[in-house]
Short mmCIF file of C-alpha atoms in Angstrom, two decimals:
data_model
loop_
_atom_site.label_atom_id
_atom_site.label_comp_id
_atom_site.label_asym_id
_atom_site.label_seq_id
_atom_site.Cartn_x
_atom_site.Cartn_y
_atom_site.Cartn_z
CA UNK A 1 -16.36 0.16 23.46
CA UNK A 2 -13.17 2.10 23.16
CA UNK A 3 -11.85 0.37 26.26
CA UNK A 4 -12.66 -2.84 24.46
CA UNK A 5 -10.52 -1.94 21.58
CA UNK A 6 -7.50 -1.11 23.99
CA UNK A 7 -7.79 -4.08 25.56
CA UNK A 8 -7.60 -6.05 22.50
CA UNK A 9 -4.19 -4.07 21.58
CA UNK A 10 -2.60 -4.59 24.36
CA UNK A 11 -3.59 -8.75 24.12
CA UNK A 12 -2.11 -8.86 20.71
CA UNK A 13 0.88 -11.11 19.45
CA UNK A 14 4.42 -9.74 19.63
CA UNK A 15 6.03 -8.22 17.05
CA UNK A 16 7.84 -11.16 15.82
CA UNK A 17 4.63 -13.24 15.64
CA UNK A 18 3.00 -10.03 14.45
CA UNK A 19 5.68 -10.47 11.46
CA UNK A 20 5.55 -13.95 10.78
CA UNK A 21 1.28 -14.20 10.14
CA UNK A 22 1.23 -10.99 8.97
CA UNK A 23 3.64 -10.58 5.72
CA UNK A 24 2.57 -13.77 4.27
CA UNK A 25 -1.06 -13.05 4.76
CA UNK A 26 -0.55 -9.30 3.01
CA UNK A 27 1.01 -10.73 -0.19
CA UNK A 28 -1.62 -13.09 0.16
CA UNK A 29 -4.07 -10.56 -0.05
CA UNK A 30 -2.82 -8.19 -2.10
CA UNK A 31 -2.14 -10.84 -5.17
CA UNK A 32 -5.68 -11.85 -4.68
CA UNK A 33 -6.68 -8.10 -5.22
CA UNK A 34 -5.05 -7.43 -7.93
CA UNK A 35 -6.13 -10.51 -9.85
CA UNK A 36 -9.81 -10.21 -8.29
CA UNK A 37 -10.14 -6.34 -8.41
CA UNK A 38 -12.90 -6.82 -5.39
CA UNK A 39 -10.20 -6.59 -2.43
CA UNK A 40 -9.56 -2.83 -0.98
CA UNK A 41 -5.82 -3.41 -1.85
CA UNK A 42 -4.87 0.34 -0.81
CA UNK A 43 -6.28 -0.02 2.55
CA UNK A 44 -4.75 -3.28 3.25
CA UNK A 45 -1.63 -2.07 2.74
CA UNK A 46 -1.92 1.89 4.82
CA UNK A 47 -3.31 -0.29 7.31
CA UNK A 48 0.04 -2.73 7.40
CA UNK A 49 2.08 0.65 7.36
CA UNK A 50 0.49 2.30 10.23
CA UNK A 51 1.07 -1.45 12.74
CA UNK A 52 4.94 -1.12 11.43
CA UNK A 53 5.21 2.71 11.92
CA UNK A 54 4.27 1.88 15.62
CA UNK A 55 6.69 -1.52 15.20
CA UNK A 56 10.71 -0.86 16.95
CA UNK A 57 12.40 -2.65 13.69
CA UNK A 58 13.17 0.28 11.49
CA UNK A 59 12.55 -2.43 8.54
CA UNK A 60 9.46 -2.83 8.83
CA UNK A 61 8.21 -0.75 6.88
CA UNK A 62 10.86 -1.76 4.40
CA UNK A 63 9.19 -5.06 4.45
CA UNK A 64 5.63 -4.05 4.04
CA UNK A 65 7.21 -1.72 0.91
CA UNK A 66 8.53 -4.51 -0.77
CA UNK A 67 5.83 -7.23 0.28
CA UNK A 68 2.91 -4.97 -0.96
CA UNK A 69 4.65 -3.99 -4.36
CA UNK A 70 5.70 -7.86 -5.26
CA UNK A 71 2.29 -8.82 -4.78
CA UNK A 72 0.89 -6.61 -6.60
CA UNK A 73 3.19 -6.95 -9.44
CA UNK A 74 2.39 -11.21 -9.34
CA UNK A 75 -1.27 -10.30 -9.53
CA UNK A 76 -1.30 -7.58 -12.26
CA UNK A 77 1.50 -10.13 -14.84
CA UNK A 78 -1.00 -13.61 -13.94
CA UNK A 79 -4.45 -11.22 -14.27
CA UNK A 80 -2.34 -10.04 -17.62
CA UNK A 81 -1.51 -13.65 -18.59
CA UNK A 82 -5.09 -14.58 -18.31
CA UNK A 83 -6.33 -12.10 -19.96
CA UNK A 84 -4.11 -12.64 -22.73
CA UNK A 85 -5.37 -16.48 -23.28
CA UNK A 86 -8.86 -14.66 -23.30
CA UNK A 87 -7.77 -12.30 -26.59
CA UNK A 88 -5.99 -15.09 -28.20
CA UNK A 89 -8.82 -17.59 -27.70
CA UNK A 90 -11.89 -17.21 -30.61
CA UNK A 91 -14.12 -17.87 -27.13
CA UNK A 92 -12.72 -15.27 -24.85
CA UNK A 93 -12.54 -16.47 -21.24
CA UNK A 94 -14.25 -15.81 -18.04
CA UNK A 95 -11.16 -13.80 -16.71
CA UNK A 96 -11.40 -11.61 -19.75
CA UNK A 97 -15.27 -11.03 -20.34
CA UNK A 98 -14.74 -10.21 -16.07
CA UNK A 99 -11.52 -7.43 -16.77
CA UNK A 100 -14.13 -6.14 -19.62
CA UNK A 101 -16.84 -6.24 -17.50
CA UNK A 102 -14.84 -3.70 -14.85
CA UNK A 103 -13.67 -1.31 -17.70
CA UNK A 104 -16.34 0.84 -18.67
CA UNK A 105 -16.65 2.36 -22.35
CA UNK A 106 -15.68 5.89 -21.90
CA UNK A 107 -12.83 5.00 -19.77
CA UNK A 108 -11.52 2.28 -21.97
CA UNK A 109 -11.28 4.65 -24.92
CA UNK A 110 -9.33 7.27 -23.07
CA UNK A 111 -7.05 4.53 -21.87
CA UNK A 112 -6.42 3.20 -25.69
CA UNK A 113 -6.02 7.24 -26.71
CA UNK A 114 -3.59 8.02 -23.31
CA UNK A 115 -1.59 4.42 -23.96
CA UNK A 116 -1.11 5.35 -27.56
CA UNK A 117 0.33 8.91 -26.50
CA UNK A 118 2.03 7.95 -24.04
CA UNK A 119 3.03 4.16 -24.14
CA UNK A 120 4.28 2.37 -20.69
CA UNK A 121 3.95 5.46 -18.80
CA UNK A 122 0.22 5.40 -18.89
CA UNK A 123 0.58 1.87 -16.62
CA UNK A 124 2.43 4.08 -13.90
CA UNK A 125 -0.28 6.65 -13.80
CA UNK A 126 -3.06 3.61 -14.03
CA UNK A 127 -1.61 2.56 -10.64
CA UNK A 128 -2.60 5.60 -8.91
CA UNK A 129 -5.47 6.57 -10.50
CA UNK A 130 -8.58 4.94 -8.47
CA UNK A 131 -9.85 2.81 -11.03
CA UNK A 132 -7.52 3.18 -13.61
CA UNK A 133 -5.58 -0.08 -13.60
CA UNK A 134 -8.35 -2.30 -15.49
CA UNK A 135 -9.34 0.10 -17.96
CA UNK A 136 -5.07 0.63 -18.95
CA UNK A 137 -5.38 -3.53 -18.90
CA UNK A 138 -8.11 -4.03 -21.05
CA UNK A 139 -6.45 -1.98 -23.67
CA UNK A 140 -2.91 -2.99 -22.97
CA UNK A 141 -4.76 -6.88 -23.77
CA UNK A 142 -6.57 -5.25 -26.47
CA UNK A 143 -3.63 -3.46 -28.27
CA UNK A 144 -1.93 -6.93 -27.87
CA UNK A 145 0.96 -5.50 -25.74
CA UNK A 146 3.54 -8.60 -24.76
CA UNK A 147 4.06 -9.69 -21.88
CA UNK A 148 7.28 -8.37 -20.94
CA UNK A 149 6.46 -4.95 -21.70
CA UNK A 150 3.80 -5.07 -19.87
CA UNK A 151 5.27 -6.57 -17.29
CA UNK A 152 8.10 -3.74 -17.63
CA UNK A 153 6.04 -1.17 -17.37
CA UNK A 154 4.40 -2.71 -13.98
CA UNK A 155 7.12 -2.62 -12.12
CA UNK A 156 7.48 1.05 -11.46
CA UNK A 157 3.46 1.11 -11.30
CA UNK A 158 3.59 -1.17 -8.61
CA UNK A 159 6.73 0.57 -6.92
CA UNK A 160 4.98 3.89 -6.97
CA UNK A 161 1.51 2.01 -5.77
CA UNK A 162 2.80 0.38 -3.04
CA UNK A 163 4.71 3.79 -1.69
CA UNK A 164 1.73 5.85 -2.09
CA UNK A 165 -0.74 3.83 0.20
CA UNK A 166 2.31 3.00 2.46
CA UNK A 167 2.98 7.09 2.71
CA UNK A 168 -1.29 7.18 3.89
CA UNK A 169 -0.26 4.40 6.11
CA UNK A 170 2.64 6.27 7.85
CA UNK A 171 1.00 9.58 8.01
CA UNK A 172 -2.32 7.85 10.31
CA UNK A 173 0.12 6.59 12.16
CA UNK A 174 2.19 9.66 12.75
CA UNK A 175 -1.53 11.41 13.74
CA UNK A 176 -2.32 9.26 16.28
CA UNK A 177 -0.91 7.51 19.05
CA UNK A 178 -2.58 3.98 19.09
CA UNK A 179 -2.16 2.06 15.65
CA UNK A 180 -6.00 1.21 15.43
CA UNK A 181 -6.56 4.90 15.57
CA UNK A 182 -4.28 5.32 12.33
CA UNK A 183 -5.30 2.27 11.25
CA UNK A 184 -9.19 3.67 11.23
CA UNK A 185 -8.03 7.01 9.74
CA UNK A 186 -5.59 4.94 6.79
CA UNK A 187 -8.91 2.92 5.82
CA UNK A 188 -11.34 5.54 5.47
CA UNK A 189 -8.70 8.14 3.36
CA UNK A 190 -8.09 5.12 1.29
CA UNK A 191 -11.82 4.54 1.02
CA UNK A 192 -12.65 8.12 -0.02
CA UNK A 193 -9.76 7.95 -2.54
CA UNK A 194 -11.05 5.17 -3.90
CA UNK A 195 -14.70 6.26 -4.34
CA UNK A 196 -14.34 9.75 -5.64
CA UNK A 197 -13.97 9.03 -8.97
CA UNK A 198 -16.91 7.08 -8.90
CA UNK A 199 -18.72 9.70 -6.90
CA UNK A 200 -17.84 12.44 -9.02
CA UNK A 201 -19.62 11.27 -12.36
CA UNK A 202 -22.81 10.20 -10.38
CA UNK A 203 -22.81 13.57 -9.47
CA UNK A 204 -21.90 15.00 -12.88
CA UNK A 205 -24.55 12.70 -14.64
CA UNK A 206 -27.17 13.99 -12.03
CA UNK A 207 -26.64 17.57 -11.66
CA UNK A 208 -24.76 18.17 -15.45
CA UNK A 209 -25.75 20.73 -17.87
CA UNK A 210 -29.06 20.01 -19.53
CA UNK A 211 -28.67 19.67 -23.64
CA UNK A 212 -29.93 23.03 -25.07
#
């Protein structure tokens, strides 16, 4: 099997064909993540860094950087947009009922407490947080935050988003010597970042303190 793999490698494209299918198809994929929050986003993109970490072009990475974060940032300001029509219409709207849908109670009402502490910031830290970003929406959409300064306040979010995974990315591929080694060991850190949030308070609601 593993000499099956290394075959594969070796038959890939070259770098410049690597390049040319393989930016378009991670903006592609990231701006469908972020305005379907289904995609694995994270991985996609540590996955993209660890192929350029073992690319010659020292701007690759560079590329992937800025590729990731402007997708991400198109996905979050049209989800945003949408959701916006959704508040504004007496109906709602299908992409609003599904952002609602994604946001559970509890951690909507932290997100409207945090935001009104700590205003734009709170968007930065939703970025990073697993499962943060469509809870900080919601109320964002429900505290009737423009646009702009939403959109202002997504920028950085993204920046830092996009750098963090990337950083994941670079570090499997600094472990190991063939990319779908790091690109194996990017995916399943992103994966356990990603579900330990969600692991957590099954485990909490299972094994909490009983009421007295």
């Amino acid at each position: 099997m593993i000499q099956e793999i290394q075959q594969v490698v070796r038959e890939l494209p070259t770098e410049s064909a690597q390049q040319a299918v393989g930016y378009p198809t991670l903006f592609a994929l990231v701006a469908l993540g972020s305005l379907v929050p289904v995609v694995p986003t994270g991985a996609l993109v540590s996955s993209a860094a660890v192929v350029a970490f073992h690319q010659t072009s020292p701007l690759t990475l560079l590329f992937v950087f800025l590729t990731a974060s402007t997708a991400a940032f198109l996905g979050d300001v049209c989800l945003y947009w949408l959701g916006q029509r959704g508040v504004r219409s007496r109906n709602g709207s299908k992409w609003l009922e599904a952002i609602t849908r994604r946001a559970a109670p509890e951690r909507l009402a932290q997100a409207r407490e945090k935001l009104a502490q700590h205003g734009g910031m709170v968007l930065v830290l939703s970025r990073l947080v697993p499962a943060g970003r469509i809870p900080v929406m919601l109320a964002c959409l429900l505290g009737r935050m423009p646009l702009r300064r939403f959109a202002r306040g997504d920028v950085p979010a993204c920046l830092a988003w996009a750098a963090t995974y990337q950083l994941i990315g670079i570090l499997g591929g600094s472990l190991f010597p063939e990319p779908w080694q790091g690109v194996v060991a990017a995916v399943a850190l992103t994966l356990l970042i990603s579900g330990a949030p969600a692991g957590w308070r099954r485990l909490r609601s299972r094994f909490g303190p009983e009421p007295s």
